[in-house]
Amino acid sequence: MLLWLPLLMASGCKVIKNYSPDKPFVYKTDIKLRTDMRTSEKTELISRMQNQLDDSLQVKWVRKGFKQILNKPAVFDSSYAVNSIGYLDDLLRAQGFMYGEIKWDSTLTQVEDQQRVTVNFDVVTGKVMRFDSIDFAFRDSLLQEIALKNREKSILKKGDTYSKEKISLELDRILNIYRNNGYLKINRDDIYAEVDTVVGALIDPGLDPFEQIRLLEEVQNRRNNPQIDVVFRQKGIENPEHLQQYHIRNVRIFPDRQLLGDSLPVYRDTIVRDGIQILRTRDLFKPSFLVRNNYIQPGALYKQEDVYRTNNIMGQMGAWQQVAVDLLPVDSLGIVDVDINMYPAKKQSLNIDLEASRNASDVVTTSNLLGLGLNFGLRDRNLARQSIQASTNLRFGIELGNKGQIIQTFQTSLGQNFTIPKFVAPFPIRGEKNLLSSRTILNANGSYTDRRAFYKVQALNASIGYDWTNKKNRNWIYSPLNIEFVRVFSTDSLQRLFDSIPNLRNSFNDGLIISQKLIVLSAWSRSNKVINLKIGLEESGGVFGNIKSWDLQARLSRYLKADIDFRYYINQSRSSWAFRFFAGMGQPYGKVVDTLGNITKENNLPFFKSYFAGGPSSMRAWQVRQLGPGSSRLFGSTNADRFADIQLETNAEFRFNLATIYGIRVKSALFTDIGNIWFRNNRGNPNLDPAVFRLSKLYKDLAVAGGTSLRFDFSYFLIRFDWAYKLKDPFYSNFNNGWFYNLRPGNGQFQLGINHPF
């Protein structure tokens, strides 16, 4: 509250300039919407209505610093409201509300010499119109055949809510289908949507009286249950070239164009592969690589999706800074020539970066770091003349601590990464051509971590991974082989913890992991709502553990691990809601050699694979790795890192804008974090029973944080200052279930973060 309340109060300071004291001016416009729509849909419609109002009723406050300024407000005139009713009615009809009712009134408030007018609109939408039937009636037989063949993919469904936007999207869908069937030039001038109105038939003077009675009855029924029929047709005036199919004739690739050139390029040679011409001035790219990533084939029927796909795949490769596909149609022959113009980027670069970050485990990295880092990176964008991305990174980092220890962790690492823009496998992978993108990732990394006063860790990691995106825009990441070896050097402080908590020793063993990983990423958006879903699966020892020579000194960890991360966003013009739910669990099932050389049952995940909570991206009222497990008090007298096999967490934020200062957007948020980590069992120690996950004591174990944030948005990154309180601390669950224990204004937790926490 100390962070955001003064700013919020300041942001509410409003100043009105250059108004006429003797004339009433528009100060505010309110819209009251009465409808059966859901709250989110209602909010969105109100926002659209505000933008639909007459310009003079759209009160435009401008932020300068923490002030809101209204300059030259419009003098009020009732005609503005009358015009706005017409605009609002058009919007309602476009959204399918045919029998709405709109009224308006105004109130005048005198503030010193200001005559402030508030205009109020009362909008009753009535019942929404729905689609009854959708049909196609194109005169051209081939157009009709293609439309009917693809009608199951129609955006319009019987019973769905009518809107002009949906009609427009359906027209775009039909045009895209035609453009993927050779119709290069067809556009909105060639097709249209005809909507059926029964009322139009009533004005026919020759209409039979009985038919008129029937239509009047149908009009009344439609008023109670509004429905509409839609037929897609060809327009009367036809352009012959728009209604002919085109085939590809010549395909030429120019892989090394120059953005700025004083003279015409002199081509070194022209190579022909699979009927495709490659004209180059330098030997920068392999012809086979260029042909493999081109989807436009000579002699084939023109397909718009092949053009887009070629452009996107080439453009996403780091070897080029710009890619453009030019189409050169010859209407008289029904053919099109294609030129693929590509402008190379600089081949190599050296970067030195200072960053603040949290790096969470994924397919190609295994570290978890929060704090400051200095990176030295060398990058090659076109290794082996095939746009293979090679990067070498040297990193030094520190992790910020607490309880008087400024630097909690020091880490250094050296890594090498190769990204190959295709699948590299001992056998051909079927269907690769049907993917939107595919690549192979090779990674090797070595690191040294010094967790001051507790332990030192040496880690080596090597992996191969495949990353691809299918036509449903779903991203898959699969690592068939991931090898990690970790060696732990304990300190006297850690040994003393082992003596007080013997089971903790099992969490800090040397570890060997030979695993497989799978990550699936999906995203959906509709209107102002966005959903992101990430599912991760990992196993170690189940497959490669059967190769005895790989199990060095019986140290191979065997476990299964799965987690899910669900995120939901509702975006408004000046604010947004963000929600996240995370659940993860690991199940070890092998044997392990402890630091004393004893072979014991593997009761927990390796500590570098375990779950933890706290920090700027998790439970923000706790320092990183300082929450849990469960409601156990066994760790309370130490600041030892807490790791566990199970994690549940949910987060919610209300994000809003405060002001813009010198081009920097100042934002804030109110947030809450709920969750914890747990053991699966007590590991043979009854004192760890409170740390074990049990559904019956979930409420007791859950931690709850609440707080606020001050954020500076620089567009390309965001700096976040979070201040959070422990609203419910499971460590004190015996005192009112931990609610508000020792809660004081200054007893909060500060977190520094980069970008949004989720």
Coordinates of N, CA and C in Angstrom, one line a residue, residues 35-171:
T35 N -28.9 -6.2 -20.1 CA -28.9 -7.3 -21.0 C -28.7 -8.6 -20.2
D36 N -28.9 -9.7 -20.9 CA -28.7 -11.0 -20.3 C -27.3 -11.6 -20.5
M37 N -26.4 -10.8 -21.1 CA -25.1 -11.2 -21.4 C -24.3 -11.5 -20.1
R38 N -23.2 -12.3 -20.3 CA -22.3 -12.5 -19.2 C -21.5 -11.3 -18.9
T39 N -21.0 -11.2 -17.7 CA -20.3 -10.0 -17.2 C -19.2 -9.6 -18.1
S40 N -18.3 -10.5 -18.5 CA -17.2 -10.2 -19.4 C -17.7 -9.7 -20.7
E41 N -18.7 -10.3 -21.3 CA -19.2 -9.9 -22.6 C -19.9 -8.5 -22.5
K42 N -20.5 -8.3 -21.4 CA -21.2 -7.0 -21.1 C -20.1 -5.9 -21.0
T43 N -19.0 -6.2 -20.3 CA -18.0 -5.2 -20.2 C -17.4 -4.8 -21.6
E44 N -17.2 -5.8 -22.4 CA -16.6 -5.6 -23.7 C -17.6 -4.8 -24.6
L45 N -18.9 -5.1 -24.5 CA -19.8 -4.3 -25.3 C -19.9 -2.9 -24.9
I46 N -19.8 -2.6 -23.6 CA -19.8 -1.2 -23.1 C -18.6 -0.5 -23.6
S47 N -17.5 -1.2 -23.6 CA -16.2 -0.5 -24.2 C -16.4 -0.2 -25.7
R48 N -17.1 -1.1 -26.4 CA -17.3 -0.8 -27.8 C -18.3 0.4 -28.0
M49 N -19.3 0.5 -27.1 CA -20.3 1.5 -27.1 C -19.6 2.9 -26.9
Q50 N -18.7 2.9 -25.9 CA -18.0 4.2 -25.6 C -17.2 4.7 -26.9
N51 N -16.7 3.8 -27.6 CA -16.0 4.2 -28.8 C -16.9 4.5 -30.0
Q52 N -18.2 4.1 -29.9 CA -19.2 4.4 -30.9 C -19.9 5.7 -30.7
L53 N -19.7 6.3 -29.6 CA -20.4 7.6 -29.3 C -19.9 8.7 -30.2
D54 N -20.7 9.7 -30.4 CA -20.3 10.9 -31.1 C -19.0 11.5 -30.5
D55 N -18.1 11.9 -31.4 CA -16.8 12.4 -30.9 C -16.9 13.4 -29.8
S56 N -17.8 14.2 -29.8 CA -18.0 15.3 -28.8 C -18.4 14.7 -27.4
L57 N -18.9 13.5 -27.4 CA -19.3 12.9 -26.1 C -18.2 11.9 -25.6
Q58 N -17.1 11.7 -26.4 CA -16.0 10.9 -25.9 C -15.0 11.8 -25.2
V59 N -15.1 11.8 -23.9 CA -14.3 12.6 -23.0 C -12.9 12.1 -22.9
K60 N -12.0 12.8 -23.4 CA -10.6 12.3 -23.6 C -9.7 13.0 -22.6
W61 N -9.5 12.3 -21.5 CA -8.5 12.7 -20.5 C -7.1 12.3 -20.9
V62 N -6.2 13.2 -20.8 CA -4.8 12.9 -21.1 C -3.9 12.9 -19.8
R63 N -3.1 11.9 -19.7 CA -2.3 11.8 -18.5 C -0.9 12.5 -18.7
K64 N -0.6 13.4 -17.8 CA 0.7 14.0 -17.8 C 1.3 13.8 -16.4
G65 N 2.3 12.9 -16.3 CA 2.8 12.6 -15.0 C 1.7 11.8 -14.3
F66 N 1.3 12.3 -13.1 CA 0.3 11.6 -12.3 C -1.0 12.4 -12.3
K67 N -1.1 13.4 -13.3 CA -2.3 14.1 -13.4 C -3.1 13.7 -14.6
Q68 N -4.4 13.9 -14.6 CA -5.3 13.7 -15.7 C -5.8 15.0 -16.1
I69 N -5.6 15.4 -17.4 CA -6.0 16.7 -17.9 C -7.0 16.6 -19.0
L70 N -8.1 17.4 -18.9 CA -9.1 17.5 -19.9 C -8.9 18.9 -20.5
N71 N -8.5 18.9 -21.8 CA -8.2 20.2 -22.4 C -9.3 20.5 -23.5
K72 N -9.8 21.7 -23.4 CA -10.9 22.2 -24.4 C -12.0 21.2 -24.5
P73 N -12.7 21.0 -23.4 CA -13.9 20.0 -23.4 C -15.0 20.6 -24.3
A74 N -15.7 19.7 -25.0 CA -16.7 20.1 -26.0 C -17.9 20.7 -25.2
V75 N -18.4 21.8 -25.8 CA -19.6 22.4 -25.3 C -20.8 21.5 -25.5
F76 N -21.6 21.3 -24.5 CA -22.7 20.3 -24.6 C -23.7 20.7 -25.6
D77 N -24.2 19.8 -26.4 CA -25.3 20.0 -27.4 C -26.1 18.7 -27.4
S78 N -27.4 18.8 -27.3 CA -28.3 17.6 -27.3 C -28.2 16.9 -28.6
S79 N -27.8 17.5 -29.7 CA -27.7 16.8 -30.9 C -26.6 15.7 -30.9
Y80 N -25.6 15.9 -30.0 CA -24.6 14.9 -29.9 C -25.2 13.6 -29.3
A81 N -26.1 13.7 -28.4 CA -26.7 12.5 -27.8 C -27.6 11.9 -28.8
V82 N -28.4 12.7 -29.6 CA -29.3 12.1 -30.6 C -28.5 11.3 -31.7
N83 N -27.4 11.9 -32.1 CA -26.5 11.2 -33.1 C -26.0 9.9 -32.5
S84 N -25.6 10.0 -31.2 CA -25.0 8.8 -30.6 C -26.0 7.7 -30.5
I85 N -27.3 8.0 -30.3 CA -28.3 6.9 -30.3 C -28.3 6.2 -31.6
G86 N -28.2 6.9 -32.7 CA -28.1 6.2 -34.0 C -26.9 5.3 -34.1
Y87 N -25.8 5.9 -33.7 CA -24.5 5.1 -33.7 C -24.6 3.8 -32.9
L88 N -25.1 4.0 -31.7 CA -25.3 2.8 -30.7 C -26.2 1.8 -31.3
D89 N -27.3 2.3 -31.9 CA -28.3 1.3 -32.5 C -27.6 0.5 -33.7
D90 N -26.8 1.2 -34.5 CA -26.1 0.5 -35.5 C -25.2 -0.6 -34.9
L91 N -24.5 -0.2 -33.8 CA -23.6 -1.2 -33.2 C -24.4 -2.4 -32.7
L92 N -25.5 -2.2 -32.0 CA -26.4 -3.2 -31.5 C -26.8 -4.2 -32.6
R93 N -27.2 -3.6 -33.7 CA -27.7 -4.4 -34.9 C -26.5 -5.2 -35.4
A94 N -25.3 -4.6 -35.5 CA -24.2 -5.3 -36.0 C -23.8 -6.5 -35.1
Q95 N -24.2 -6.4 -33.8 CA -24.0 -7.5 -32.8 C -25.2 -8.5 -32.7
G96 N -26.2 -8.2 -33.5 CA -27.3 -9.2 -33.6 C -28.5 -8.8 -32.7
F97 N -28.5 -7.6 -32.1 CA -29.7 -7.1 -31.3 C -30.5 -6.2 -32.2
M98 N -31.6 -6.8 -32.6 CA -32.5 -6.1 -33.6 C -33.6 -5.3 -33.0
Y99 N -33.9 -5.5 -31.7 CA -35.1 -4.9 -31.1 C -34.7 -4.2 -29.8
G100 N -33.5 -3.5 -29.8 CA -33.1 -2.8 -28.6 C -33.8 -1.5 -28.4
E101 N -33.6 -0.9 -27.3 CA -34.1 0.4 -26.9 C -33.1 1.2 -26.2
I102 N -32.9 2.5 -26.7 CA -31.9 3.4 -26.1 C -32.5 4.7 -25.7
K103 N -32.3 5.1 -24.5 CA -32.8 6.4 -24.0 C -31.6 7.2 -23.4
W104 N -31.7 8.5 -23.3 CA -30.7 9.3 -22.8 C -31.2 10.4 -21.9
D105 N -30.4 10.9 -21.0 CA -30.7 12.1 -20.2 C -29.4 12.7 -19.8
S106 N -29.4 13.9 -19.2 CA -28.2 14.5 -18.8 C -28.4 15.2 -17.4
T107 N -27.3 15.4 -16.7 CA -27.3 16.1 -15.4 C -26.3 17.2 -15.5
L108 N -26.6 18.3 -14.8 CA -25.7 19.5 -14.8 C -25.2 19.7 -13.4
T109 N -23.8 19.8 -13.2 CA -23.2 20.0 -11.9 C -22.4 21.2 -12.0
Q110 N -22.6 22.2 -11.0 CA -21.8 23.4 -11.0 C -20.7 23.2 -10.0
V111 N -19.4 23.3 -10.5 CA -18.2 23.3 -9.6 C -17.4 24.5 -9.9
E112 N -17.5 25.5 -8.9 CA -16.9 26.8 -9.1 C -17.5 27.4 -10.3
D113 N -16.7 27.8 -11.3 CA -17.2 28.4 -12.6 C -17.4 27.3 -13.7
Q114 N -17.3 26.1 -13.3 CA -17.4 25.0 -14.3 C -18.8 24.4 -14.3
Q115 N -19.4 24.4 -15.5 CA -20.7 23.7 -15.7 C -20.5 22.4 -16.3
R116 N -20.4 21.4 -15.5 CA -20.1 20.0 -15.9 C -21.4 19.2 -16.2
V117 N -21.4 18.7 -17.4 CA -22.6 17.9 -17.9 C -22.2 16.4 -17.9
T118 N -23.0 15.6 -17.3 CA -22.8 14.2 -17.4 C -24.0 13.6 -18.2
V119 N -23.6 12.9 -19.3 CA -24.6 12.4 -20.2 C -24.8 10.9 -19.9
N120 N -26.0 10.5 -19.7 CA -26.3 9.1 -19.3 C -27.1 8.4 -20.4
F121 N -26.7 7.2 -20.8 CA -27.4 6.4 -21.8 C -27.9 5.2 -21.1
D122 N -29.2 4.9 -21.3 CA -29.8 3.7 -20.8 C -30.1 2.8 -22.0
V123 N -29.4 1.6 -22.1 CA -29.5 0.8 -23.2 C -30.1 -0.6 -22.8
V124 N -31.2 -0.9 -23.5 CA -31.8 -2.3 -23.3 C -31.6 -3.0 -24.6
T125 N -30.8 -4.1 -24.6 CA -30.4 -4.7 -25.9 C -31.6 -5.6 -26.5
G126 N -32.4 -6.1 -25.6 CA -33.4 -7.0 -26.1 C -32.8 -8.4 -26.4
K127 N -33.5 -9.2 -27.1 CA -33.0 -10.6 -27.4 C -32.1 -10.5 -28.7
V128 N -31.1 -11.4 -28.6 CA -30.1 -11.4 -29.7 C -30.6 -12.3 -30.8
M129 N -30.2 -11.9 -32.0 CA -30.6 -12.7 -33.2 C -29.6 -13.9 -33.4
R130 N -30.1 -15.0 -33.8 CA -29.2 -16.2 -34.0 C -29.4 -16.7 -35.4
F131 N -28.3 -17.4 -35.9 CA -28.3 -18.0 -37.2 C -29.3 -19.2 -37.3
D132 N -30.1 -19.2 -38.3 CA -31.0 -20.3 -38.5 C -30.5 -21.2 -39.6
S133 N -30.1 -20.7 -40.7 CA -29.5 -21.5 -41.8 C -28.4 -20.8 -42.5
I134 N -27.4 -21.5 -43.0 CA -26.3 -21.0 -43.7 C -26.1 -21.8 -45.0
D135 N -26.1 -21.1 -46.1 CA -26.0 -21.8 -47.4 C -25.1 -21.1 -48.4
F136 N -24.8 -21.8 -49.5 CA -23.9 -21.2 -50.5 C -24.6 -21.3 -51.9
A137 N -24.6 -20.3 -52.7 CA -25.3 -20.3 -54.0 C -24.4 -19.5 -55.0
F138 N -23.3 -20.1 -55.3 CA -22.4 -19.4 -56.3 C -22.8 -19.9 -57.7
R139 N -22.8 -19.0 -58.7 CA -23.2 -19.4 -60.0 C -22.1 -20.2 -60.7
D140 N -20.8 -19.9 -60.4 CA -19.7 -20.7 -60.9 C -19.7 -22.1 -60.2
S141 N -19.8 -23.1 -61.1 CA -20.0 -24.5 -60.5 C -18.8 -24.9 -59.7
L142 N -17.6 -24.5 -60.1 CA -16.4 -25.0 -59.3 C -16.3 -24.2 -58.0
L143 N -16.6 -22.9 -58.0 CA -16.7 -22.2 -56.7 C -17.7 -22.8 -55.8
Q144 N -18.9 -23.2 -56.3 CA -19.9 -23.8 -55.5 C -19.4 -25.2 -55.0
E145 N -18.8 -26.0 -55.8 CA -18.3 -27.3 -55.4 C -17.3 -27.1 -54.2
I146 N -16.3 -26.2 -54.4 CA -15.3 -26.0 -53.3 C -15.9 -25.5 -52.0
A147 N -16.9 -24.6 -52.1 CA -17.6 -24.1 -50.9 C -18.3 -25.2 -50.2
L148 N -19.0 -26.0 -50.9 CA -19.8 -27.1 -50.3 C -18.9 -28.2 -49.7
K149 N -17.7 -28.4 -50.3 CA -16.8 -29.4 -49.8 C -16.2 -29.0 -48.5
N150 N -16.1 -27.7 -48.3 CA -15.5 -27.2 -47.0 C -16.5 -26.5 -46.1
R151 N -17.8 -26.8 -46.3 CA -18.8 -26.1 -45.4 C -18.7 -26.6 -44.0
E152 N -18.2 -27.8 -43.7 CA -18.1 -28.2 -42.3 C -17.2 -27.4 -41.5
K153 N -16.3 -26.7 -42.1 CA -15.3 -25.8 -41.4 C -15.8 -24.4 -41.2
S154 N -17.1 -24.2 -41.5 CA -17.7 -22.8 -41.5 C -17.6 -22.3 -40.0
I155 N -17.3 -21.0 -39.9 CA -17.4 -20.3 -38.7 C -18.8 -20.1 -38.2
L156 N -19.8 -20.1 -39.1 CA -21.2 -19.9 -38.7 C -21.8 -21.2 -38.4
K157 N -22.5 -21.3 -37.3 CA -23.2 -22.5 -36.9 C -24.6 -22.2 -36.5
K158 N -25.5 -23.1 -36.9 CA -27.0 -22.9 -36.6 C -27.1 -22.7 -35.0
G159 N -27.8 -21.6 -34.7 CA -28.0 -21.3 -33.2 C -27.0 -20.4 -32.6
D160 N -25.9 -20.1 -33.3 CA -24.9 -19.2 -32.8 C -25.4 -17.7 -32.9
T161 N -24.9 -16.9 -32.1 CA -25.3 -15.4 -32.1 C -24.8 -14.8 -33.4
Y162 N -25.7 -14.0 -34.0 CA -25.4 -13.3 -35.2 C -24.6 -12.1 -34.9
S163 N -23.6 -11.8 -35.8 CA -22.9 -10.5 -35.8 C -22.3 -10.3 -37.2
K164 N -22.1 -9.0 -37.5 CA -21.5 -8.7 -38.8 C -20.1 -9.1 -38.8
E165 N -19.4 -9.1 -37.7 CA -18.0 -9.5 -37.6 C -17.9 -11.0 -38.0
K166 N -18.8 -11.8 -37.5 CA -18.8 -13.3 -37.9 C -19.0 -13.5 -39.4
I167 N -19.9 -12.7 -39.9 CA -20.1 -12.7 -41.4 C -18.8 -12.4 -42.1
S168 N -18.2 -11.3 -41.6 CA -16.9 -10.9 -42.3 C -15.8 -12.0 -42.2
L169 N -15.7 -12.6 -41.0 CA -14.8 -13.7 -40.8 C -15.1 -14.9 -41.7
E170 N -16.4 -15.2 -41.9 CA -16.7 -16.3 -42.8 C -16.4 -16.0 -44.3
L171 N -16.6 -14.7 -44.7 CA -16.2 -14.3 -46.0 C -14.7 -14.5 -46.2

